[in-house]
């Protein structure tokens, strides 16, 4: 059979990795796909970089529009990132009847509804395995492997850069800035690394996973998002002393009142497998009603791991290319006209447990005052540690772990505690999850 023609737009980290994997494993990939998959056109702003990569017979251009308009191209692979140009190119490719593969989670989380609707209308596929958790086939697992289940919750370490920074700070004592620079050098970070460290990238990925898991529209604007930039080495150390590790977690959970959708640093018991996921590795735990808890682990960023996911999509799209569009797996797992309007739970209504660090004067009654504030709001303390004051210091750190409480009550408690006369510093609050099988 005639090979399928691919136009690759963007040959940076992921584009380069995709090309390398496709070249190296061409023979096996052809045997799997049932026909050859050939990159016949490459576009990149940096023409020289594209020329160096391209094999014989590959057309190279600096103008990506030439790829999406080329009638010989069957599949367009968008790997430039960003919202504006990438969106225009994808919509144009769809309009020209081409299938699209993208790793652009930012674009899908914000404009996925429009893009999938356009693809549905045109009868083409938009595949995006690489958009969530790099090389881990989590989209495939959620959309197909777990399709029998009513998904209860998903918790994931889904930003490689943040996890890499946290691991380097804890294990090697690197500063935040040094660790971030290394992540950038290794090609893990987004073009704007604040997306990684402020939790925005994880929120994009969580939006996509929640949509597939619960059959709800993409609602990126409703994700509660808090990054790792304010975490201190003291909190990382205190958490360890208490048997917990701090991870940037994306969490979505079905509750009777609505769906939780949140990204924030989280204390996880060190005995959990997911707490031991280090460096650029990602891990996602999915709890289904029938299967129970399942865990997916692998490289969350980088050239070839992400290229692996892009090539998997290439094989899938090639296999399904000639199938009747009605018989394909829906983009977001659920039939597009059967999405649910289950509300997203406001963060104030979310219930979880908390780590609180309070800096207080080492005076009688300081602890009792704090305990009273918590008790008045029905917040129960699970564990508490008071640190020895340093030589000559009059202030001490008190660390408290609470039982589950509603976020708005904790907010009120923190506001009241801050006003206590014995308080000398700010109150640090980090959420805590047990992530058991329940
Ligand atoms: P890079 O910056 O490494 O690569 C992007 C490439 O596209 C660059 O060569 C860039 O050129 C080129 N480019 C940008 N705009 C245009 C344009 N308008 N026309 C032609 N070429 C263009 O990014 P990554 O490979 O890291 O990321 C690509 C996508 O994959 C993003 O959506 C990202 O979020 C996603 N992703 C990245 C992962 C990773 O590990 N890096 C993992 C999973 C997803 P120039 O350098 O001149 O700007
Ligand atoms: N910047 C992203 C990360 C790339 O660090 O996880 C993979 O999506």
mmCIF file of C-alpha atoms in Angstrom, residues 199-409:
data_model
loop_
_atom_site.group_PDB
_atom_site.id
_atom_site.type_symbol
_atom_site.label_atom_id
_atom_site.label_comp_id
_atom_site.label_asym_id
_atom_site.label_seq_id
_atom_site.Cartn_x
_atom_site.Cartn_y
_atom_site.Cartn_z
ATOM 1 C CA UNK A 199 1.080 24.774 37.752
ATOM 2 C CA UNK A 200 -0.502 26.045 34.521
ATOM 3 C CA UNK A 201 0.908 23.248 32.358
ATOM 4 C CA UNK A 202 -0.357 20.665 34.852
ATOM 5 C CA UNK A 203 -3.754 22.405 34.829
ATOM 6 C CA UNK A 204 -3.872 22.105 31.024
ATOM 7 C CA UNK A 205 -3.189 18.374 31.253
ATOM 8 C CA UNK A 206 -5.668 17.892 34.101
ATOM 9 C CA UNK A 207 -8.352 19.666 32.072
ATOM 10 C CA UNK A 208 -7.855 17.187 29.229
ATOM 11 C CA UNK A 209 -7.838 14.119 31.498
ATOM 12 C CA UNK A 210 -10.949 15.243 33.432
ATOM 13 C CA UNK A 211 -12.816 15.781 30.203
ATOM 14 C CA UNK A 212 -12.014 12.266 28.987
ATOM 15 C CA UNK A 213 -12.602 10.654 32.379
ATOM 16 C CA UNK A 214 -15.949 12.255 33.213
ATOM 17 C CA UNK A 215 -17.335 13.161 29.798
ATOM 18 C CA UNK A 216 -17.423 16.884 30.594
ATOM 19 C CA UNK A 217 -16.431 19.825 28.382
ATOM 20 C CA UNK A 218 -12.875 21.200 28.735
ATOM 21 C CA UNK A 219 -12.997 23.816 31.523
ATOM 22 C CA UNK A 220 -9.441 25.024 31.999
ATOM 23 C CA UNK A 221 -10.603 28.351 33.441
ATOM 24 C CA UNK A 222 -12.190 26.510 36.394
ATOM 25 C CA UNK A 223 -9.047 24.638 37.520
ATOM 26 C CA UNK A 224 -7.725 25.822 40.887
ATOM 27 C CA UNK A 225 -4.012 26.305 40.196
ATOM 28 C CA UNK A 226 -1.112 26.805 42.572
ATOM 29 C CA UNK A 227 2.525 26.112 41.624
ATOM 30 C CA UNK A 228 5.731 25.185 43.413
ATOM 31 C CA UNK A 229 7.455 28.578 43.368
ATOM 32 C CA UNK A 230 6.615 29.378 47.010
ATOM 33 C CA UNK A 231 7.687 26.014 48.459
ATOM 34 C CA UNK A 232 10.585 26.235 50.870
ATOM 35 C CA UNK A 233 13.272 23.708 51.757
ATOM 36 C CA UNK A 234 12.005 23.797 55.389
ATOM 37 C CA UNK A 235 8.565 22.586 54.331
ATOM 38 C CA UNK A 236 10.090 19.860 52.174
ATOM 39 C CA UNK A 237 12.198 18.762 55.169
ATOM 40 C CA UNK A 238 9.409 18.968 57.756
ATOM 41 C CA UNK A 239 7.111 16.970 55.475
ATOM 42 C CA UNK A 240 9.791 14.269 55.191
ATOM 43 C CA UNK A 241 10.163 14.147 58.964
ATOM 44 C CA UNK A 242 6.425 13.500 59.215
ATOM 45 C CA UNK A 243 6.532 10.692 56.624
ATOM 46 C CA UNK A 244 5.326 12.684 53.617
ATOM 47 C CA UNK A 245 6.786 13.909 50.337
ATOM 48 C CA UNK A 246 5.665 17.099 48.601
ATOM 49 C CA UNK A 247 4.688 16.753 44.951
ATOM 50 C CA UNK A 248 2.939 19.046 42.504
ATOM 51 C CA UNK A 249 -0.243 17.059 41.999
ATOM 52 C CA UNK A 250 -3.083 17.431 39.530
ATOM 53 C CA UNK A 251 -6.224 16.030 41.081
ATOM 54 C CA UNK A 252 -9.739 15.565 39.731
ATOM 55 C CA UNK A 253 -12.406 13.770 41.697
ATOM 56 C CA UNK A 254 -16.100 13.080 41.258
ATOM 57 C CA UNK A 255 -18.039 14.059 44.408
ATOM 58 C CA UNK A 256 -21.794 14.192 45.029
ATOM 59 C CA UNK A 257 -21.624 18.018 44.816
ATOM 60 C CA UNK A 258 -19.504 18.306 41.678
ATOM 61 C CA UNK A 259 -16.121 17.594 40.168
ATOM 62 C CA UNK A 260 -12.940 18.710 41.888
ATOM 63 C CA UNK A 261 -10.357 20.120 39.513
ATOM 64 C CA UNK A 262 -7.190 21.285 41.220
ATOM 65 C CA UNK A 263 -3.409 21.551 40.879
ATOM 66 C CA UNK A 264 -1.264 22.352 43.895
ATOM 67 C CA UNK A 265 1.718 21.148 45.921
ATOM 68 C CA UNK A 266 0.516 18.179 47.965
ATOM 69 C CA UNK A 267 1.868 16.119 50.836
ATOM 70 C CA UNK A 268 1.621 12.427 49.932
ATOM 71 C CA UNK A 269 2.578 9.602 52.335
ATOM 72 C CA UNK A 270 6.093 8.403 51.366
ATOM 73 C CA UNK A 271 4.866 4.810 51.383
ATOM 74 C CA UNK A 272 2.757 5.459 48.259
ATOM 75 C CA UNK A 273 4.449 4.554 44.950
ATOM 76 C CA UNK A 274 3.516 7.913 43.466
ATOM 77 C CA UNK A 275 5.385 9.737 46.244
ATOM 78 C CA UNK A 276 8.583 8.073 45.007
ATOM 79 C CA UNK A 277 8.314 9.284 41.430
ATOM 80 C CA UNK A 278 11.380 11.458 40.971
ATOM 81 C CA UNK A 279 13.036 13.703 38.392
ATOM 82 C CA UNK A 280 11.316 14.172 35.051
ATOM 83 C CA UNK A 281 9.234 11.030 35.552
ATOM 84 C CA UNK A 282 5.457 11.392 35.675
ATOM 85 C CA UNK A 283 2.874 9.088 37.223
ATOM 86 C CA UNK A 284 -0.891 9.043 37.091
ATOM 87 C CA UNK A 285 -3.160 7.071 39.404
ATOM 88 C CA UNK A 286 -6.641 6.452 38.011
ATOM 89 C CA UNK A 287 -9.325 4.996 40.254
ATOM 90 C CA UNK A 288 -12.140 3.241 38.422
ATOM 91 C CA UNK A 289 -15.146 1.654 40.136
ATOM 92 C CA UNK A 290 -14.546 -1.737 38.544
ATOM 93 C CA UNK A 291 -10.771 -1.920 38.204
ATOM 94 C CA UNK A 292 -9.800 -0.113 41.417
ATOM 95 C CA UNK A 293 -6.654 2.022 41.475
ATOM 96 C CA UNK A 294 -4.317 1.735 38.470
ATOM 97 C CA UNK A 295 -0.917 3.422 38.122
ATOM 98 C CA UNK A 296 0.821 4.651 34.949
ATOM 99 C CA UNK A 297 4.463 5.681 35.139
ATOM 100 C CA UNK A 298 7.100 6.930 32.705
ATOM 101 C CA UNK A 299 9.046 9.887 31.343
ATOM 102 C CA UNK A 300 6.824 12.956 31.354
ATOM 103 C CA UNK A 301 8.882 15.115 29.005
ATOM 104 C CA UNK A 302 11.884 15.071 26.710
ATOM 105 C CA UNK A 303 12.545 14.428 23.032
ATOM 106 C CA UNK A 304 12.150 10.699 22.437
ATOM 107 C CA UNK A 305 9.701 9.851 25.251
ATOM 108 C CA UNK A 306 7.315 12.472 23.877
ATOM 109 C CA UNK A 307 8.209 11.440 20.319
ATOM 110 C CA UNK A 308 7.139 7.913 21.295
ATOM 111 C CA UNK A 309 3.618 9.203 22.041
ATOM 112 C CA UNK A 310 3.470 11.221 18.804
ATOM 113 C CA UNK A 311 4.508 8.173 16.762
ATOM 114 C CA UNK A 312 1.897 6.034 18.566
ATOM 115 C CA UNK A 313 -0.712 8.537 17.365
ATOM 116 C CA UNK A 314 0.737 8.373 13.851
ATOM 117 C CA UNK A 315 0.266 4.603 13.834
ATOM 118 C CA UNK A 316 -3.269 4.886 15.257
ATOM 119 C CA UNK A 317 -4.326 7.508 12.737
ATOM 120 C CA UNK A 318 -2.770 5.519 9.885
ATOM 121 C CA UNK A 319 -4.676 2.391 10.932
ATOM 122 C CA UNK A 320 -7.981 4.291 11.216
ATOM 123 C CA UNK A 321 -7.422 6.525 8.187
ATOM 124 C CA UNK A 322 -9.794 4.624 5.941
ATOM 125 C CA UNK A 323 -12.335 3.700 8.647
ATOM 126 C CA UNK A 324 -15.806 5.223 8.668
ATOM 127 C CA UNK A 325 -15.535 8.293 10.970
ATOM 128 C CA UNK A 326 -18.622 7.075 12.887
ATOM 129 C CA UNK A 327 -16.725 3.963 13.950
ATOM 130 C CA UNK A 328 -13.740 5.769 15.398
ATOM 131 C CA UNK A 329 -13.218 6.269 19.134
ATOM 132 C CA UNK A 330 -14.621 9.733 20.012
ATOM 133 C CA UNK A 331 -11.890 12.348 20.579
ATOM 134 C CA UNK A 332 -12.831 12.759 24.231
ATOM 135 C CA UNK A 333 -14.045 9.177 24.837
ATOM 136 C CA UNK A 334 -17.724 10.133 25.180
ATOM 137 C CA UNK A 335 -19.976 10.824 22.201
ATOM 138 C CA UNK A 336 -19.767 14.614 21.664
ATOM 139 C CA UNK A 337 -23.539 15.113 21.928
ATOM 140 C CA UNK A 338 -23.643 13.215 25.242
ATOM 141 C CA UNK A 339 -21.333 15.338 27.384
ATOM 142 C CA UNK A 340 -22.459 15.948 30.959
ATOM 143 C CA UNK A 341 -22.983 19.335 32.625
ATOM 144 C CA UNK A 342 -21.824 18.186 36.075
ATOM 145 C CA UNK A 343 -20.556 21.363 37.776
ATOM 146 C CA UNK A 344 -16.940 21.952 38.770
ATOM 147 C CA UNK A 345 -16.734 22.304 42.540
ATOM 148 C CA UNK A 346 -15.429 25.723 43.687
ATOM 149 C CA UNK A 347 -12.142 25.348 45.622
ATOM 150 C CA UNK A 348 -13.809 26.759 48.766
ATOM 151 C CA UNK A 349 -16.061 23.674 48.833
ATOM 152 C CA UNK A 350 -13.288 21.111 48.373
ATOM 153 C CA UNK A 351 -12.556 18.846 51.310
ATOM 154 C CA UNK A 352 -9.008 17.653 51.995
ATOM 155 C CA UNK A 353 -6.517 17.598 54.841
ATOM 156 C CA UNK A 354 -3.797 20.133 55.495
ATOM 157 C CA UNK A 355 -0.228 20.745 56.599
ATOM 158 C CA UNK A 356 0.050 24.057 58.433
ATOM 159 C CA UNK A 357 3.339 25.678 59.460
ATOM 160 C CA UNK A 358 3.040 28.553 61.876
ATOM 161 C CA UNK A 359 5.819 30.731 63.248
ATOM 162 C CA UNK A 360 4.927 31.800 66.777
ATOM 163 C CA UNK A 361 6.471 33.362 69.868
ATOM 164 C CA UNK A 362 7.692 30.652 72.226
ATOM 165 C CA UNK A 363 5.262 31.715 74.989
ATOM 166 C CA UNK A 364 2.687 29.910 77.149
ATOM 167 C CA UNK A 365 -0.746 29.862 75.540
ATOM 168 C CA UNK A 366 0.472 30.274 71.943
ATOM 169 C CA UNK A 367 -0.389 26.732 70.999
ATOM 170 C CA UNK A 368 -3.672 26.752 72.952
ATOM 171 C CA UNK A 369 -4.855 29.856 71.044
ATOM 172 C CA UNK A 370 -4.225 28.167 67.696
ATOM 173 C CA UNK A 371 -5.896 24.943 68.797
ATOM 174 C CA UNK A 372 -8.953 26.934 69.918
ATOM 175 C CA UNK A 373 -9.327 28.650 66.546
ATOM 176 C CA UNK A 374 -9.216 25.284 64.788
ATOM 177 C CA UNK A 375 -11.617 23.650 67.254
ATOM 178 C CA UNK A 376 -14.147 26.504 66.880
ATOM 179 C CA UNK A 377 -14.289 25.752 63.152
ATOM 180 C CA UNK A 378 -14.576 21.995 63.667
ATOM 181 C CA UNK A 379 -11.064 21.321 62.320
ATOM 182 C CA UNK A 380 -9.440 18.421 64.058
ATOM 183 C CA UNK A 381 -5.661 18.032 64.452
ATOM 184 C CA UNK A 382 -4.158 14.715 63.393
ATOM 185 C CA UNK A 383 -0.525 15.363 64.342
ATOM 186 C CA UNK A 384 1.551 18.215 65.656
ATOM 187 C CA UNK A 385 5.249 18.970 66.063
ATOM 188 C CA UNK A 386 6.812 21.943 67.791
ATOM 189 C CA UNK A 387 10.397 22.619 66.762
ATOM 190 C CA UNK A 388 13.062 23.629 69.289
ATOM 191 C CA UNK A 389 13.837 27.340 69.007
ATOM 192 C CA UNK A 390 17.306 28.040 67.624
ATOM 193 C CA UNK A 391 19.932 29.369 70.072
ATOM 194 C CA UNK A 392 18.937 32.862 71.217
ATOM 195 C CA UNK A 393 15.665 32.830 69.206
ATOM 196 C CA UNK A 394 12.255 33.456 70.730
ATOM 197 C CA UNK A 395 10.264 32.098 67.826
ATOM 198 C CA UNK A 396 9.424 28.522 66.986
ATOM 199 C CA UNK A 397 7.858 26.670 64.076
ATOM 200 C CA UNK A 398 4.736 24.672 64.868
ATOM 201 C CA UNK A 399 3.706 22.126 62.258
ATOM 202 C CA UNK A 400 0.205 20.722 62.306
ATOM 203 C CA UNK A 401 -1.454 18.089 60.171
ATOM 204 C CA UNK A 402 -5.240 18.292 60.158
ATOM 205 C CA UNK A 403 -7.908 15.725 59.472
ATOM 206 C CA UNK A 404 -10.116 16.391 56.467
ATOM 207 C CA UNK A 405 -11.723 19.809 56.505
ATOM 208 C CA UNK A 406 -13.557 22.044 54.065
ATOM 209 C CA UNK A 407 -11.267 24.590 52.357
ATOM 210 C CA UNK A 408 -13.397 27.600 53.328
ATOM 211 C CA UNK A 409 -13.093 26.668 57.027
#
